[in-house]
Amino acid sequence: MKRHVLMAVMLAAGVTACSSSNDANNAKNEVTTSGVAQQWQLTMIDQQAISAEGSPTLNVNKDMEVNGYTGCNRYFGKAELDNNRFKIDRMASTKMACAENAMALEQTMSQVLGQWSDASVRNNTLLLSNDAHTLVFTPVNSSKATDDPLLKSPAVNSRFNKGEKY
């Protein structure tokens, strides 16, 4: 009888240990606002590398406001995260015409960002994928132009705010 009770206790402990480790893994893999809130640069589409110069960007702040560059136009909107899914709600953009390859890149970016896509952050990369495409983003260098003390001068800021040329 004691053996049966001991076996039951050990079995229950084993099941509990397995389920708590699965919960820990699930929590570790959950995409959070703090995990995506940074500046990203697109490096791959559907396992094809994108050149670094002029490549698209995705900038997400802690309030999930986004903006970036599609390779042709600038865009902005408000991002949403729900059960490891990501989308930019009511995404708006400038409407410049560009070369055919830049327009194709923009269409792919807009399609993935504007619809619910599966999201994961692994090894310092952000993956967004849907039925049609997979986008891979890596963080932009921590040294940003906005960190440059010369760009923070009042004269430069007032010129940019007024749209004046320098």
CSV table of C-alpha atoms in Angstrom, one decimal:
chain,number,residue,atom,x,y,z
A,1,MET,CA,0.0,0.0,0.0
A,2,LYS,CA,2.8,2.4,0.9
A,3,ARG,CA,4.4,1.7,-2.5
A,4,HIS,CA,1.2,2.6,-4.3
A,5,VAL,CA,0.9,5.9,-2.4
A,6,LEU,CA,4.6,6.6,-3.0
A,7,MET,CA,4.3,5.9,-6.7
A,8,ALA,CA,1.2,8.1,-7.0
A,9,VAL,CA,3.0,11.0,-5.3
A,10,MET,CA,6.0,10.6,-7.6
A,11,LEU,CA,3.9,10.4,-10.7
A,12,ALA,CA,2.0,13.5,-9.6
A,13,ALA,CA,5.3,15.3,-9.0
A,14,GLY,CA,6.6,14.3,-12.4
A,15,VAL,CA,3.5,15.5,-14.2
A,16,THR,CA,3.6,18.8,-12.3
A,17,ALA,CA,7.3,19.3,-13.1
A,18,CYS,CA,6.7,18.6,-16.8
A,19,SER,CA,3.8,21.1,-17.0
A,20,SER,CA,5.6,23.8,-15.2
A,21,SER,CA,8.6,23.5,-17.5
A,22,ASN,CA,6.3,23.8,-20.5
A,23,ASP,CA,4.7,26.9,-19.0
A,24,ALA,CA,8.2,28.4,-18.5
A,25,ASN,CA,9.1,27.6,-22.1
A,26,ASN,CA,5.8,29.2,-23.3
A,27,ALA,CA,6.4,32.3,-21.2
A,28,LYS,CA,9.9,32.5,-22.5
A,29,ASN,CA,8.7,32.4,-26.2
A,30,GLU,CA,5.9,34.9,-25.7
A,31,VAL,CA,6.4,38.0,-27.8
A,32,THR,CA,5.9,41.1,-25.6
A,33,THR,CA,5.8,44.8,-26.2
A,34,SER,CA,9.2,45.3,-24.6
A,35,GLY,CA,10.6,42.5,-26.9
A,36,VAL,CA,9.5,44.3,-30.1
A,37,ALA,CA,9.9,48.0,-28.9
A,38,GLN,CA,13.1,49.0,-30.7
A,39,GLN,CA,14.4,49.9,-34.2
A,40,TRP,CA,14.5,47.0,-36.6
A,41,GLN,CA,16.0,46.7,-40.1
A,42,LEU,CA,14.7,44.2,-42.6
A,43,THR,CA,17.4,41.7,-43.5
A,44,MET,CA,15.6,38.8,-45.2
A,45,ILE,CA,12.3,38.2,-47.1
A,46,ASP,CA,11.4,34.5,-47.6
A,47,GLN,CA,15.0,33.4,-46.9
A,48,GLN,CA,16.4,35.9,-49.4
A,49,ALA,CA,18.9,38.5,-48.0
A,50,ILE,CA,18.2,42.2,-48.4
A,51,SER,CA,21.0,44.6,-49.0
A,52,ALA,CA,21.8,46.8,-46.0
A,53,GLU,CA,21.8,50.1,-47.8
A,54,GLY,CA,18.4,51.7,-48.0
A,55,SER,CA,16.7,48.5,-46.6
A,56,PRO,CA,13.3,48.8,-45.0
A,57,THR,CA,12.9,49.5,-41.3
A,58,LEU,CA,10.4,49.0,-38.6
A,59,ASN,CA,10.5,51.3,-35.5
A,60,VAL,CA,8.3,50.3,-32.6
A,61,ASN,CA,8.1,52.4,-29.4
A,62,LYS,CA,6.9,51.3,-26.0
A,63,ASP,CA,3.4,52.6,-26.8
A,64,MET,CA,3.4,50.3,-29.9
A,65,GLU,CA,3.4,53.3,-32.2
A,66,VAL,CA,5.3,52.4,-35.4
A,67,ASN,CA,7.0,54.1,-38.3
A,68,GLY,CA,9.5,53.1,-40.8
A,69,TYR,CA,10.6,52.8,-44.4
A,70,THR,CA,9.4,50.2,-46.9
A,71,GLY,CA,12.2,50.7,-49.4
A,72,CYS,CA,10.1,53.3,-51.3
A,73,ASN,CA,7.8,55.1,-48.9
A,74,ARG,CA,7.6,56.0,-45.2
A,75,TYR,CA,4.8,54.5,-43.2
A,76,PHE,CA,3.3,54.8,-39.7
A,77,GLY,CA,0.5,53.4,-37.5
A,78,LYS,CA,-0.3,51.7,-34.3
A,79,ALA,CA,0.9,48.1,-33.8
A,80,GLU,CA,-1.0,45.4,-32.0
A,81,LEU,CA,0.2,42.2,-30.3
A,82,ASP,CA,-2.1,39.3,-29.6
A,83,ASN,CA,-1.1,35.8,-28.7
A,84,ASN,CA,2.3,36.1,-30.6
A,85,ARG,CA,0.6,37.7,-33.6
A,86,PHE,CA,1.5,41.2,-34.8
A,87,LYS,CA,-0.1,43.7,-37.1
A,88,ILE,CA,-0.1,47.5,-37.8
A,89,ASP,CA,-3.6,48.8,-37.5
A,90,ARG,CA,-4.7,51.4,-40.0
A,91,MET,CA,-1.2,51.7,-41.5
A,92,ALA,CA,-0.7,54.9,-43.6
A,93,SER,CA,2.2,55.8,-45.8
A,94,THR,CA,3.5,58.4,-48.3
A,95,LYS,CA,2.6,57.7,-51.9
A,96,MET,CA,5.8,58.2,-54.0
A,97,ALA,CA,6.4,56.2,-57.1
A,98,CYS,CA,9.5,54.1,-57.1
A,99,ALA,CA,11.4,51.5,-59.2
A,100,GLU,CA,9.5,48.3,-59.8
A,101,ASN,CA,11.7,46.2,-57.4
A,102,ALA,CA,11.2,48.8,-54.6
A,103,MET,CA,7.4,48.8,-55.2
A,104,ALA,CA,7.4,45.0,-55.0
A,105,LEU,CA,9.3,45.1,-51.7
A,106,GLU,CA,6.9,47.7,-50.4
A,107,GLN,CA,3.9,45.6,-51.3
A,108,THR,CA,5.4,42.6,-49.5
A,109,MET,CA,6.2,44.7,-46.4
A,110,SER,CA,2.7,46.3,-46.4
A,111,GLN,CA,1.0,43.0,-46.8
A,112,VAL,CA,2.8,41.3,-43.9
A,113,LEU,CA,2.7,44.4,-41.5
A,114,GLY,CA,-0.9,45.3,-42.3
A,115,GLN,CA,-2.4,41.9,-41.6
A,116,TRP,CA,-2.1,39.6,-38.6
A,117,SER,CA,1.3,37.7,-38.8
A,118,ASP,CA,2.9,35.2,-36.5
A,119,ALA,CA,5.6,36.9,-34.5
A,120,SER,CA,8.6,35.6,-32.7
A,121,VAL,CA,11.7,37.2,-31.2
A,122,ARG,CA,14.7,34.8,-31.2
A,123,ASN,CA,18.4,35.3,-31.0
A,124,ASN,CA,18.0,39.1,-31.3
A,125,THR,CA,15.9,38.8,-34.5
A,126,LEU,CA,12.2,39.5,-35.1
A,127,LEU,CA,10.4,37.1,-37.4
A,128,LEU,CA,7.0,38.1,-38.9
A,129,SER,CA,5.3,35.5,-41.1
A,130,ASN,CA,1.9,34.9,-42.7
A,131,ASP,CA,0.7,32.5,-45.3
A,132,ALA,CA,2.5,34.3,-48.1
A,133,HIS,CA,5.8,35.7,-46.7
A,134,THR,CA,8.3,35.7,-43.9
A,135,LEU,CA,10.1,38.9,-42.9
A,136,VAL,CA,13.3,38.8,-40.7
A,137,PHE,CA,14.3,41.9,-38.9
A,138,THR,CA,17.5,42.6,-36.9
A,139,PRO,CA,18.1,45.5,-34.5
A,140,VAL,CA,19.5,48.7,-35.9
A,141,ASN,CA,22.8,49.7,-34.4
A,142,SER,CA,22.3,51.3,-31.0
A,143,SER,CA,24.2,54.4,-32.3
A,144,LYS,CA,21.4,56.4,-33.9
A,145,ALA,CA,21.5,59.7,-35.7
A,146,THR,CA,19.2,61.1,-33.0
A,147,ASP,CA,21.9,60.4,-30.4
A,148,ASP,CA,24.3,62.8,-32.2
A,149,PRO,CA,24.7,65.8,-29.9
A,150,LEU,CA,25.0,68.1,-33.0
A,151,LEU,CA,21.5,67.1,-34.2
A,152,LYS,CA,20.0,68.0,-30.8
A,153,SER,CA,21.0,71.7,-31.0
A,154,PRO,CA,18.0,74.1,-30.9
A,155,ALA,CA,18.9,75.6,-34.3
A,156,VAL,CA,18.8,72.2,-36.0
A,157,ASN,CA,15.6,71.2,-34.3
A,158,SER,CA,13.8,74.4,-35.1
A,159,ARG,CA,14.8,74.1,-38.8
A,160,PHE,CA,13.5,70.6,-39.1
A,161,ASN,CA,10.3,71.5,-37.2
A,162,LYS,CA,9.6,74.4,-39.6
A,163,GLY,CA,10.6,72.5,-42.7
A,164,GLU,CA,13.4,74.9,-43.5
A,165,LYS,CA,16.3,73.9,-45.6
A,166,TYR,CA,19.8,74.3,-44.1
